[in-house]
Short mmCIF file of C-alpha atoms in Angstrom, two decimals:
data_model
loop_
_atom_site.label_atom_id
_atom_site.label_comp_id
_atom_site.label_asym_id
_atom_site.label_seq_id
_atom_site.Cartn_x
_atom_site.Cartn_y
_atom_site.Cartn_z
CA MET A 60 -0.33 -0.04 0.03
CA ASP A 61 1.43 3.41 -0.51
CA ALA A 62 2.24 5.09 2.17
CA SER A 63 0.08 7.98 1.80
CA ALA A 64 -2.35 6.75 1.61
CA VAL A 65 -2.24 5.45 5.41
CA GLY A 66 -4.76 7.62 7.62
CA ALA A 67 -6.43 9.14 4.08
CA VAL A 68 -10.11 9.73 4.04
CA PRO A 69 -11.88 6.91 1.76
CA GLN A 70 -13.10 7.88 -0.77
CA ASP A 71 -15.96 7.12 -3.25
CA SER A 72 -13.98 5.90 -6.33
CA VAL A 73 -16.89 6.50 -9.52
CA ALA A 74 -17.31 10.55 -8.23
CA GLY A 75 -14.35 10.88 -6.21
CA THR A 76 -16.78 12.18 -3.64
CA PRO A 77 -15.68 11.73 0.53
CA HIS A 78 -17.03 8.21 1.65
CA PRO A 79 -20.14 7.88 3.83
CA SER A 80 -17.68 5.98 6.38
CA ARG A 81 -15.53 9.19 6.93
CA LEU A 82 -15.18 11.10 10.07
CA ILE A 83 -17.68 13.75 10.74
CA ASP A 84 -15.26 16.83 10.38
CA VAL A 85 -18.46 18.92 12.25
CA GLN A 86 -19.24 19.14 15.97
CA ALA A 87 -22.90 19.70 16.66
CA PRO A 88 -24.29 21.22 19.29
CA GLY A 89 -24.84 19.60 22.37
CA VAL A 90 -28.38 18.31 23.05
CA GLY A 91 -28.69 20.70 26.03
CA ALA A 92 -29.77 23.51 23.14
CA ALA A 93 -33.08 21.97 22.24
CA VAL A 94 -33.71 22.33 26.34
CA ARG A 95 -36.12 25.03 27.18
CA VAL A 96 -38.90 26.14 29.40
CA PRO A 97 -41.54 29.25 29.00
CA LEU A 98 -40.48 31.45 32.14
CA GLY A 99 -43.55 32.22 32.64
CA GLU A 100 -45.64 34.55 30.73
CA SER A 101 -42.55 36.65 30.15
CA GLY A 102 -42.66 35.34 26.27
CA LEU A 103 -38.75 33.69 27.42
CA THR A 104 -37.58 30.44 27.02
CA VAL A 105 -35.37 29.77 28.78
CA PHE A 106 -32.27 26.70 29.69
CA PRO A 107 -34.08 25.62 32.47
CA LEU A 108 -31.16 25.93 34.82
CA MET A 109 -29.81 30.15 34.83
CA LEU A 110 -25.63 30.16 35.69
CA GLY A 111 -25.74 33.48 37.77
CA GLY A 112 -22.38 35.70 38.10
CA ALA A 113 -21.65 36.37 41.73
CA GLU A 114 -18.64 35.35 41.97
CA PHE A 115 -17.22 36.59 38.81
CA GLY A 116 -15.41 39.78 39.22
CA TRP A 117 -14.96 38.37 43.19
CA THR A 118 -13.67 35.08 43.33
CA ILE A 119 -12.37 34.69 39.60
CA ASP A 120 -11.75 37.04 37.61
CA ARG A 121 -11.85 37.56 33.68
CA GLU A 122 -10.10 34.52 31.89
CA HIS A 123 -11.85 32.03 35.00
CA ALA A 124 -15.22 33.46 34.71
CA PHE A 125 -14.53 33.17 30.73
CA GLU A 126 -13.69 28.86 31.12
CA VAL A 127 -17.25 28.88 33.34
CA LEU A 128 -19.73 31.23 30.63
CA ASP A 129 -18.02 28.89 27.63
CA ARG A 130 -18.73 25.63 29.24
CA TYR A 131 -22.19 26.45 30.27
CA ARG A 132 -23.09 27.37 26.41
CA ALA A 133 -21.39 24.23 25.31
CA LEU A 134 -23.26 22.43 27.18
CA GLY A 135 -27.01 24.45 25.92
CA GLY A 136 -27.18 27.21 28.40
CA ASN A 137 -28.81 30.52 27.86
CA ALA A 138 -29.77 32.18 30.31
CA LEU A 139 -27.14 34.35 32.46
CA HIS A 140 -27.87 35.98 35.98
CA THR A 141 -26.40 38.66 37.41
CA ALA A 142 -27.01 41.96 40.21
CA ASP A 143 -25.84 45.31 39.41
CA GLY A 144 -24.17 45.02 42.79
CA PHE A 145 -22.09 42.08 42.66
CA ALA A 146 -18.69 43.22 43.06
CA SER A 147 -20.11 46.67 42.40
CA GLY A 148 -20.51 45.92 38.68
CA ARG A 149 -17.21 43.94 38.00
CA SER A 150 -19.65 40.58 36.90
CA GLU A 151 -21.70 42.88 34.67
CA TYR A 152 -18.76 44.55 32.91
CA ILE A 153 -17.22 40.35 32.41
CA ILE A 154 -20.48 39.06 31.17
CA GLY A 155 -20.68 41.87 28.67
CA GLN A 156 -16.80 41.52 27.79
CA TRP A 157 -17.74 37.67 26.55
CA LEU A 158 -20.90 38.55 25.43
CA ALA A 159 -18.71 40.84 22.52
CA ALA A 160 -16.38 38.51 22.34
CA ARG A 161 -18.57 35.72 21.15
CA GLY A 162 -21.20 37.76 19.44
CA CYS A 163 -23.75 35.19 20.95
CA ARG A 164 -26.28 38.34 22.97
CA ASP A 165 -29.26 37.12 21.09
CA GLU A 166 -28.81 33.37 21.74
CA MET A 167 -28.34 34.66 25.70
CA ALA A 168 -31.23 35.90 27.95
CA VAL A 169 -30.23 38.42 30.04
CA THR A 170 -31.58 38.70 33.67
CA VAL A 171 -29.80 41.23 36.29
CA ARG A 172 -31.42 42.29 39.44
CA ILE A 173 -31.37 46.13 39.69
CA GLY A 174 -30.71 47.91 43.12
CA SER A 175 -28.25 46.92 45.27
CA HIS A 176 -25.60 49.29 43.30
CA PRO A 177 -24.01 52.15 45.69
CA ASP A 178 -24.29 54.53 42.96
CA ASN A 179 -27.90 53.86 42.63
CA PRO A 180 -29.20 52.16 45.83
CA GLY A 181 -33.02 51.38 46.50
CA LEU A 182 -35.68 51.42 44.18
CA GLY A 183 -36.64 55.34 44.02
CA SER A 184 -38.00 56.36 40.74
CA VAL A 185 -34.56 58.75 39.50
CA ASN A 186 -32.20 56.11 40.60
CA LEU A 187 -34.08 52.75 39.73
CA VAL A 188 -33.62 54.47 35.38
CA ARG A 189 -29.98 55.53 36.70
CA ALA A 190 -29.47 52.08 37.48
CA VAL A 191 -30.75 50.77 34.17
CA GLU A 192 -28.79 52.71 32.40
CA ALA A 193 -25.36 51.91 34.14
CA SER A 194 -26.20 48.01 34.24
CA LEU A 195 -26.62 48.59 30.28
CA THR A 196 -23.25 50.52 29.58
CA ARG A 197 -21.00 47.74 31.87
CA LEU A 198 -22.98 44.93 30.13
CA GLY A 199 -22.63 46.46 26.77
CA VAL A 200 -25.97 46.27 25.58
CA ASP A 201 -29.18 47.64 24.37
CA HIS A 202 -31.86 45.79 27.12
CA LEU A 203 -32.23 44.23 29.47
CA ASP A 204 -33.78 40.67 29.44
CA VAL A 205 -35.40 40.52 32.71
CA MET A 206 -34.95 43.31 35.23
CA TYR A 207 -35.21 42.19 38.54
CA LEU A 208 -36.86 44.53 40.77
CA ASP A 209 -34.05 44.38 44.56
CA GLY A 210 -37.41 43.87 46.92
CA THR A 211 -34.72 44.96 49.76
CA ASP A 212 -36.00 48.32 49.55
CA SER A 213 -39.24 48.29 51.07
CA ARG A 214 -39.67 52.02 51.48
CA ALA A 215 -40.46 53.06 47.37
CA ASN A 216 -44.30 53.12 47.00
CA LEU A 217 -44.47 50.56 44.90
CA GLU A 218 -47.03 52.47 41.95
CA ASP A 219 -44.14 54.25 41.67
CA VAL A 220 -41.29 51.64 41.34
CA LEU A 221 -44.56 50.13 38.71
CA ALA A 222 -45.19 53.34 36.49
CA THR A 223 -40.99 53.22 36.23
CA SER A 224 -40.52 49.69 35.52
CA GLU A 225 -43.34 50.47 32.40
CA TRP A 226 -41.27 53.91 30.50
CA LEU A 227 -38.28 51.19 31.37
CA VAL A 228 -39.95 48.33 29.19
CA GLU A 229 -41.63 50.97 26.95
CA THR A 230 -38.69 52.59 25.82
CA GLY A 231 -36.74 48.69 25.22
CA LYS A 232 -34.41 48.87 27.92
CA VAL A 233 -36.08 46.51 29.93
CA ARG A 234 -37.97 43.31 28.11
CA SER A 235 -39.84 41.47 31.18
CA ILE A 236 -39.98 42.55 34.86
CA GLY A 237 -38.80 40.31 37.60
CA ALA A 238 -39.36 40.30 41.47
CA TYR A 239 -36.52 39.28 43.67
CA ALA A 240 -37.43 38.98 47.89
CA PHE A 241 -41.03 40.50 47.49
CA SER A 242 -42.98 39.87 50.87
CA PRO A 243 -46.24 38.14 50.24
CA GLU A 244 -47.95 41.53 50.57
CA ARG A 245 -45.96 43.01 48.26
CA LEU A 246 -46.64 40.85 45.36
CA VAL A 247 -50.74 40.41 45.89
CA GLU A 248 -50.45 44.21 45.77
CA ALA A 249 -48.52 44.22 42.62
CA ARG A 250 -51.06 42.39 40.95
CA ILE A 251 -53.62 44.11 42.19
CA LEU A 252 -52.28 47.76 40.26
CA VAL A 253 -52.34 45.86 37.44
CA SER A 254 -55.90 46.35 37.27
CA ALA A 255 -55.00 49.50 37.77
CA GLY A 256 -53.35 49.36 34.51
CA TYR A 257 -50.46 48.62 35.94
CA PRO A 258 -47.34 46.26 34.20
CA ARG A 259 -47.53 43.02 35.56
CA ILE A 260 -44.79 41.18 37.27
CA HIS A 261 -43.93 37.70 35.51
CA VAL A 262 -40.27 35.71 36.96
CA LEU A 263 -39.81 35.54 41.13
CA ASP A 264 -36.11 35.42 42.65
CA VAL A 265 -36.68 33.76 46.19
CA ALA A 266 -34.30 32.19 48.29
CA TYR A 267 -35.04 28.83 48.09
CA ASN A 268 -33.88 24.72 49.11
CA ALA A 269 -33.74 21.76 50.64
CA LEU A 270 -32.83 23.11 53.36
CA ARG A 271 -34.07 26.74 53.29
CA ARG A 272 -37.88 26.61 52.61
CA GLY A 273 -39.53 29.13 55.19
CA ASP A 274 -38.91 32.10 52.11
CA TYR A 275 -40.92 29.72 49.36
CA GLU A 276 -43.22 27.19 50.94
CA GLY A 277 -46.84 29.22 52.36
CA ASP A 278 -48.33 32.16 51.05
CA VAL A 279 -45.27 32.89 48.50
CA ARG A 280 -46.23 30.08 47.00
CA LEU A 281 -49.65 30.36 47.48
CA ILE A 282 -49.60 33.63 45.33
CA VAL A 283 -47.02 32.33 42.49
CA GLY A 284 -49.99 29.51 41.94
CA ALA A 285 -52.38 31.73 41.46
CA GLN A 286 -50.61 34.27 39.91
CA GLY A 287 -48.51 32.25 37.33
CA LEU A 288 -45.11 33.48 38.20
CA ALA A 289 -42.29 31.57 36.75
CA VAL A 290 -39.65 31.20 40.04
CA THR A 291 -36.56 31.37 39.37
CA PRO A 292 -34.88 30.42 43.28
CA SER A 293 -31.39 32.37 44.24
CA HIS A 294 -29.34 30.82 47.03
CA ALA A 295 -29.85 27.45 45.37
CA LEU A 296 -27.06 24.86 46.79
CA GLU A 297 -27.37 26.90 49.70
CA HIS A 298 -23.79 29.02 49.32
CA GLY A 299 -22.53 25.90 47.52
CA PHE A 300 -23.40 23.45 51.25
CA LEU A 301 -25.45 21.59 49.27
CA SER A 302 -22.02 19.80 46.90
CA GLY A 303 -21.37 17.90 49.16
CA VAL A 304 -17.75 19.64 49.28
CA HIS A 305 -17.31 21.34 52.68
CA ARG A 306 -18.10 19.29 55.78
CA SER A 307 -14.98 20.14 58.11
CA ARG A 308 -15.91 22.89 60.80
CA SER A 309 -11.69 23.42 60.76
CA ARG A 310 -11.19 23.72 56.71
CA LEU A 311 -14.47 26.55 56.50
CA GLN A 312 -12.73 30.25 56.50
CA GLY A 313 -13.54 33.19 55.32
CA THR A 314 -17.35 34.96 54.94
CA ARG A 315 -18.13 31.99 52.60
CA GLY A 316 -16.79 29.70 55.22
CA MET A 317 -19.26 31.83 57.95
CA GLN A 318 -22.31 31.48 55.18
CA LEU A 319 -21.11 27.75 55.27
CA LEU A 320 -20.58 26.57 59.27
CA SER A 321 -24.79 27.27 59.86
CA ASN A 322 -25.66 23.68 58.75
CA LEU A 323 -22.80 22.08 59.61
CA ASN A 324 -24.95 20.52 62.12
CA ARG A 325 -27.45 17.72 62.53
CA ARG A 326 -30.01 18.52 59.57
CA GLY A 327 -27.68 19.57 57.33
CA THR A 328 -25.39 16.46 58.16
CA LYS A 329 -28.58 14.01 57.97
CA LEU A 330 -30.19 15.67 53.96
CA LEU A 331 -26.00 15.48 53.29
CA ARG A 332 -25.71 11.52 53.46
CA VAL A 333 -29.44 11.57 51.45
CA LEU A 334 -28.12 12.78 49.00
CA ASP A 335 -25.05 11.12 48.46
CA ALA A 336 -26.89 7.70 48.53
CA ILE A 337 -29.35 9.04 45.52
CA GLY A 338 -26.30 10.72 43.73
CA ALA A 339 -24.29 6.94 44.04
CA GLU A 340 -27.66 5.84 42.78
CA LEU A 341 -28.23 7.10 40.10
CA GLY A 342 -24.48 8.43 38.91
CA VAL A 343 -24.61 12.49 39.70
CA ALA A 344 -23.31 14.16 41.48
CA ASP A 345 -25.00 15.96 44.90
CA ALA A 346 -25.73 18.77 43.61
CA ALA A 347 -27.35 17.62 40.51
CA VAL A 348 -29.40 16.05 42.35
CA ALA A 349 -29.71 19.31 45.46
CA LEU A 350 -31.35 21.38 42.08
CA ALA A 351 -32.81 17.82 40.92
CA TRP A 352 -35.06 18.34 43.84
CA LEU A 353 -35.81 22.11 43.62
CA ARG A 354 -37.27 21.44 40.03
CA ALA A 355 -39.37 19.16 41.19
CA GLN A 356 -40.89 21.80 43.59
CA ARG A 357 -44.58 23.94 41.77
CA GLY A 358 -43.31 26.79 40.33
CA ILE A 359 -40.25 26.15 39.99
CA VAL A 360 -38.80 27.04 36.37
CA ALA A 361 -34.90 27.53 36.72
CA PRO A 362 -32.64 27.42 39.54
CA ILE A 363 -29.80 30.24 39.50
CA VAL A 364 -26.62 28.76 40.27
CA ASN A 365 -22.73 29.92 40.94
CA ALA A 366 -20.26 27.91 39.72
CA TYR A 367 -16.35 28.59 40.25
CA ALA A 368 -14.57 26.60 37.25
CA PRO A 369 -15.98 24.65 34.21
CA ALA A 370 -16.23 21.09 35.81
CA HIS A 371 -19.05 22.49 37.90
CA VAL A 372 -20.64 23.83 35.39
CA ASP A 373 -20.37 19.82 34.09
CA GLU A 374 -22.01 18.49 38.25
CA LEU A 375 -24.76 21.80 37.81
CA VAL A 376 -25.89 20.61 34.42
CA GLN A 377 -26.07 17.27 35.07
CA SER A 378 -29.40 18.26 37.15
CA VAL A 379 -31.14 18.90 33.75
CA GLY A 380 -31.54 15.23 32.70
CA VAL A 381 -32.36 14.33 36.42
CA SER A 382 -36.07 13.34 37.71
CA LEU A 383 -36.99 12.15 41.12
CA GLY A 384 -38.94 9.27 41.94
CA ARG A 385 -41.63 9.52 44.59
CA GLY A 386 -39.13 7.64 47.09
CA HIS A 387 -36.43 9.78 46.70
CA LEU A 388 -38.04 12.91 47.80
CA ALA A 389 -39.27 11.06 50.97
CA ASP A 390 -36.04 10.77 52.10
CA ILE A 391 -34.72 13.94 51.26
CA ALA A 392 -37.79 15.63 53.83
CA ARG A 393 -37.61 13.15 56.34
CA ALA A 394 -33.63 14.28 56.69
CA VAL A 395 -34.62 18.31 56.84
CA ALA A 396 -38.09 17.32 59.01
#
């Protein structure tokens, strides 16, 4: 055989066209690109796991953030979440630079919690407009797909907040309105104002996970069902505790260590053991089991998760393909009872 033929791509002997048995030289998109769910009545369809940017510019730099974002996109992810106050706006800068570098703004849903940046704090009308303009500048985009109103500012008049939000939607700066940490009373008030012509809130961000259940279960969950809100819970892994990585008090340090310490008790340890057992049975990481539990709860559309490395993204995205059985859900319920 001619040495030059070794390793050559087979050719059709008649027409000279590539042989049917040749290797495919084009990598198709991951199957995750076809996995989309409606984000309530916002008009958006998203991957059922939103990538949060809380660590960007704080615990990981631009280069490593790009790696995380690239991996999430490669696995089919299309929903990014950040806040104007994360790392004093550096998170938005990094996400904006990535969107520009990859030329993928049109395929990504960009959602931002507004109201926590020190330059424009709260939801007063002037600060709200200035905060949105500043976020658009840092992100390098012309609109936010979802603007989450930061409910930690409980002093702002809700009528004024919604009127300003309506102007932001009408001018094209915001596509849909969401809320973060709104009390049940405020959610009901917002819905009442809809009947007076004010814009509707479509998406709710509330702290929720298998350990932290009080903020959502109860009145908020009833309102979510009645109003048809899409819930995108933050703190989905309780500051990383539900990943199962942090189990020793002696190794916890700094701010993150203090956040984790309160869960290193009998209840938290019992839950991790259950996650371990379910993860071993299904062949996935503890974090994937914890997120699958969230997605099994009524009203939950897409948990918000933060990642430190591409390998973490792989573990988190595993949850999209996990369906927990009744026995699994019962085991988790007993562990945290």
